[in-house]
Amino acid sequence: MAEEHVPKAAVPTGPPDPPPAADAAIPAFITSLQADVPGAVSRISFYLGDWTVIVPVSHVLQAVTRLRDAPDAAFDLCSDVTATDWPPRAEGRFDVIYCLYSTRHRHRVRVKVIVAEDQPIPSVTGVWPAANWLEREVFDMFGIVFEGHPDLKRILLPDGWKGHPLRKDYGIIQQDQEWVQINLGIESGQ
């Protein structure tokens, strides 16, 4: 009997960055970032009223410092640091996303940095001290290393936990059963 070839479903490599809408003027804080820090913005997207700038790892600290300090930007609040995992993507497995807000101007922006699996990213705790715990959570859940972080260690999971549960290739059931057996001496019920 001949074996039938069934094509595999396309593996997602990450969503495409939506381009700015034709009627959406790029804000001054983005155009001045592009002018003041050459090479800091590799792409721009606009989606549902929010701007995202994609920044190379090599320009992260320059870009976010400029976004904090420039009068037209004044992003004084880093409200979140998170990540997404795109394992098959060739340009870098993870998106590290900084959600920034200006209390003075009442505007927001996302700064996205694409990093490879074992590529460290500079810590922004020197720019926004509150990013300390947010970066620790991203480290704990994804395994992304933030260079220069003052205390990069797990924040949600126990120190002995193996792996990083928000990676798409993580086997949570197996890890949970092993950890419960070793640390609690019981079967996990999973």
Short mmCIF file of C-alpha atoms in Angstrom, two decimals:
data_model
loop_
_atom_site.label_atom_id
_atom_site.label_comp_id
_atom_site.label_asym_id
_atom_site.label_seq_id
_atom_site.Cartn_x
_atom_site.Cartn_y
_atom_site.Cartn_z
CA MET A 1 0.00 0.00 0.00
CA ALA A 2 1.44 3.38 -1.03
CA GLU A 3 1.96 5.89 1.70
CA GLU A 4 -0.05 9.05 1.15
CA HIS A 5 1.76 12.34 1.61
CA VAL A 6 -0.16 14.72 3.84
CA PRO A 7 1.29 18.24 3.96
CA LYS A 8 2.04 19.58 7.43
CA ALA A 9 0.22 22.65 8.61
CA ALA A 10 2.20 25.85 8.36
CA VAL A 11 4.12 26.56 11.54
CA PRO A 12 3.43 30.08 12.82
CA THR A 13 6.50 32.30 12.80
CA GLY A 14 4.88 35.24 14.56
CA PRO A 15 2.31 37.73 13.46
CA PRO A 16 3.28 40.24 10.81
CA ASP A 17 3.75 43.78 12.08
CA PRO A 18 0.78 45.83 10.92
CA PRO A 19 1.97 48.89 9.02
CA PRO A 20 0.94 52.34 10.16
CA ALA A 21 -2.51 53.27 8.87
CA ALA A 22 -2.47 55.66 5.96
CA ASP A 23 -4.20 58.32 8.06
CA ALA A 24 -2.11 57.75 11.21
CA ALA A 25 0.68 60.28 11.51
CA ILE A 26 3.77 58.83 13.15
CA PRO A 27 4.11 60.62 16.50
CA ALA A 28 6.94 63.07 17.09
CA PHE A 29 8.43 60.91 19.85
CA ILE A 30 9.04 58.14 17.30
CA THR A 31 10.40 60.36 14.53
CA SER A 32 12.69 62.17 16.97
CA LEU A 33 13.86 58.79 18.37
CA GLN A 34 14.75 57.78 14.83
CA ALA A 35 16.67 61.04 14.32
CA ASP A 36 18.41 61.13 17.72
CA VAL A 37 19.40 57.44 17.92
CA PRO A 38 20.21 56.26 14.37
CA GLY A 39 19.48 52.57 13.90
CA ALA A 40 17.30 52.38 17.04
CA VAL A 41 14.06 51.77 15.15
CA SER A 42 14.09 48.92 12.68
CA ARG A 43 10.31 48.84 12.14
CA ILE A 44 7.18 50.68 13.25
CA SER A 45 3.66 49.34 13.54
CA PHE A 46 0.31 50.81 14.53
CA TYR A 47 -2.57 48.63 15.65
CA LEU A 48 -5.83 49.60 17.35
CA GLY A 49 -4.52 52.99 18.35
CA ASP A 50 -1.20 51.78 19.81
CA TRP A 51 2.27 52.28 18.37
CA THR A 52 5.00 49.67 18.49
CA VAL A 53 8.65 50.29 17.64
CA ILE A 54 10.88 47.33 16.97
CA VAL A 55 14.36 47.98 18.32
CA PRO A 56 17.54 45.92 17.80
CA VAL A 57 19.08 44.45 20.97
CA SER A 58 22.15 46.61 20.46
CA HIS A 59 20.08 49.81 20.78
CA VAL A 60 17.70 48.91 23.62
CA LEU A 61 19.26 51.01 26.37
CA GLN A 62 19.81 54.04 24.12
CA ALA A 63 16.25 53.87 22.78
CA VAL A 64 14.44 53.45 26.10
CA THR A 65 16.59 56.08 27.83
CA ARG A 66 15.77 58.52 25.06
CA LEU A 67 12.05 57.62 25.31
CA ARG A 68 12.17 58.29 29.06
CA ASP A 69 14.20 61.53 28.96
CA ALA A 70 13.08 63.36 25.82
CA PRO A 71 10.46 66.05 26.52
CA ASP A 72 8.31 64.97 23.54
CA ALA A 73 8.22 61.38 24.84
CA ALA A 74 8.53 61.47 28.66
CA PHE A 75 7.77 57.76 29.11
CA ASP A 76 8.21 57.77 32.87
CA LEU A 77 6.37 54.49 33.52
CA CYS A 78 7.35 51.03 32.37
CA SER A 79 4.03 49.34 33.08
CA ASP A 80 4.98 45.87 31.87
CA VAL A 81 7.77 43.74 30.47
CA THR A 82 6.65 40.52 28.86
CA ALA A 83 7.65 38.15 26.07
CA THR A 84 6.24 35.89 23.38
CA ASP A 85 7.78 32.70 22.05
CA TRP A 86 8.02 31.92 18.34
CA PRO A 87 10.28 28.80 18.22
CA PRO A 88 10.49 28.35 14.43
CA ARG A 89 11.20 31.99 13.62
CA ALA A 90 14.61 32.40 12.00
CA GLU A 91 15.34 35.99 13.09
CA GLY A 92 15.00 35.25 16.82
CA ARG A 93 12.83 33.04 18.96
CA PHE A 94 11.51 35.63 21.43
CA ASP A 95 9.88 39.03 21.35
CA VAL A 96 10.62 40.96 24.56
CA ILE A 97 7.99 43.67 24.87
CA TYR A 98 8.17 46.79 27.04
CA CYS A 99 4.88 48.62 27.59
CA LEU A 100 5.62 52.28 28.30
CA TYR A 101 3.33 55.12 29.39
CA SER A 102 3.84 58.86 29.72
CA THR A 103 1.92 60.32 32.65
CA ARG A 104 2.75 63.82 31.38
CA HIS A 105 1.50 63.38 27.81
CA ARG A 106 -0.93 60.50 28.42
CA HIS A 107 0.35 58.45 25.53
CA ARG A 108 1.77 54.95 25.31
CA VAL A 109 4.11 52.93 23.17
CA ARG A 110 5.35 49.36 23.02
CA VAL A 111 9.02 48.68 22.44
CA LYS A 112 9.63 45.22 20.99
CA VAL A 113 13.04 43.56 20.86
CA ILE A 114 13.59 40.31 18.96
CA VAL A 115 16.13 38.04 20.68
CA ALA A 116 17.51 34.61 19.89
CA GLU A 117 17.15 31.71 22.33
CA ASP A 118 20.49 32.12 24.10
CA GLN A 119 20.96 35.82 23.42
CA PRO A 120 21.03 38.08 26.49
CA ILE A 121 19.30 41.45 26.47
CA PRO A 122 20.40 44.46 28.53
CA SER A 123 18.39 45.07 31.69
CA VAL A 124 16.38 48.31 31.80
CA THR A 125 16.36 48.43 35.62
CA GLY A 126 18.77 51.37 35.46
CA VAL A 127 16.17 53.27 33.42
CA TRP A 128 13.06 52.15 35.31
CA PRO A 129 13.85 50.48 38.66
CA ALA A 130 10.35 48.93 38.72
CA ALA A 131 11.36 46.75 35.75
CA ASN A 132 13.34 44.63 38.24
CA TRP A 133 10.48 42.29 39.12
CA LEU A 134 9.05 42.33 35.60
CA GLU A 135 12.37 41.17 34.10
CA ARG A 136 12.65 38.48 36.77
CA GLU A 137 9.24 37.15 35.75
CA VAL A 138 10.25 37.03 32.06
CA PHE A 139 13.47 35.24 33.08
CA ASP A 140 11.51 32.75 35.21
CA MET A 141 8.83 32.00 32.62
CA PHE A 142 10.87 32.19 29.37
CA GLY A 143 14.53 31.85 30.39
CA ILE A 144 15.54 35.16 28.77
CA VAL A 145 18.65 36.55 30.47
CA PHE A 146 18.76 40.28 31.27
CA GLU A 147 22.41 41.36 31.42
CA GLY A 148 23.17 43.77 34.24
CA HIS A 149 20.07 42.88 36.25
CA PRO A 150 20.82 43.39 39.97
CA ASP A 151 19.24 40.11 41.16
CA LEU A 152 18.21 37.87 38.26
CA LYS A 153 16.63 34.80 39.85
CA ARG A 154 13.29 33.04 39.81
CA ILE A 155 10.37 35.02 41.18
CA LEU A 156 7.29 32.78 40.71
CA LEU A 157 8.61 29.22 40.71
CA PRO A 158 10.75 27.43 43.29
CA ASP A 159 14.53 27.58 42.84
CA GLY A 160 14.71 23.88 41.94
CA TRP A 161 12.18 24.13 39.11
CA LYS A 162 13.50 22.89 35.76
CA GLY A 163 12.86 24.81 32.60
CA HIS A 164 10.69 27.78 31.75
CA PRO A 165 6.94 27.09 31.53
CA LEU A 166 5.86 29.74 28.99
CA ARG A 167 8.13 28.38 26.28
CA LYS A 168 6.02 26.62 23.69
CA ASP A 169 8.16 23.47 23.85
CA TYR A 170 7.83 23.08 27.64
CA GLY A 171 6.26 19.87 29.01
CA ILE A 172 4.37 21.22 32.03
CA ILE A 173 2.64 17.97 33.03
CA GLN A 174 5.91 16.02 33.23
CA GLN A 175 7.69 18.80 35.17
CA ASP A 176 4.80 19.24 37.60
CA GLN A 177 4.65 15.51 38.35
CA GLU A 178 8.43 15.32 38.90
CA TRP A 179 8.56 18.40 41.14
CA VAL A 180 5.57 17.31 43.27
CA GLN A 181 7.05 13.80 43.70
CA ILE A 182 10.51 15.08 44.69
CA ASN A 183 9.45 18.00 46.89
CA LEU A 184 6.14 16.82 48.36
CA GLY A 185 6.59 13.05 48.18
CA ILE A 186 3.17 12.45 46.62
CA GLU A 187 1.74 11.77 43.17
CA SER A 188 0.51 14.96 41.52
CA GLY A 189 -2.75 13.60 40.10
CA GLN A 190 -2.06 15.00 36.65
#
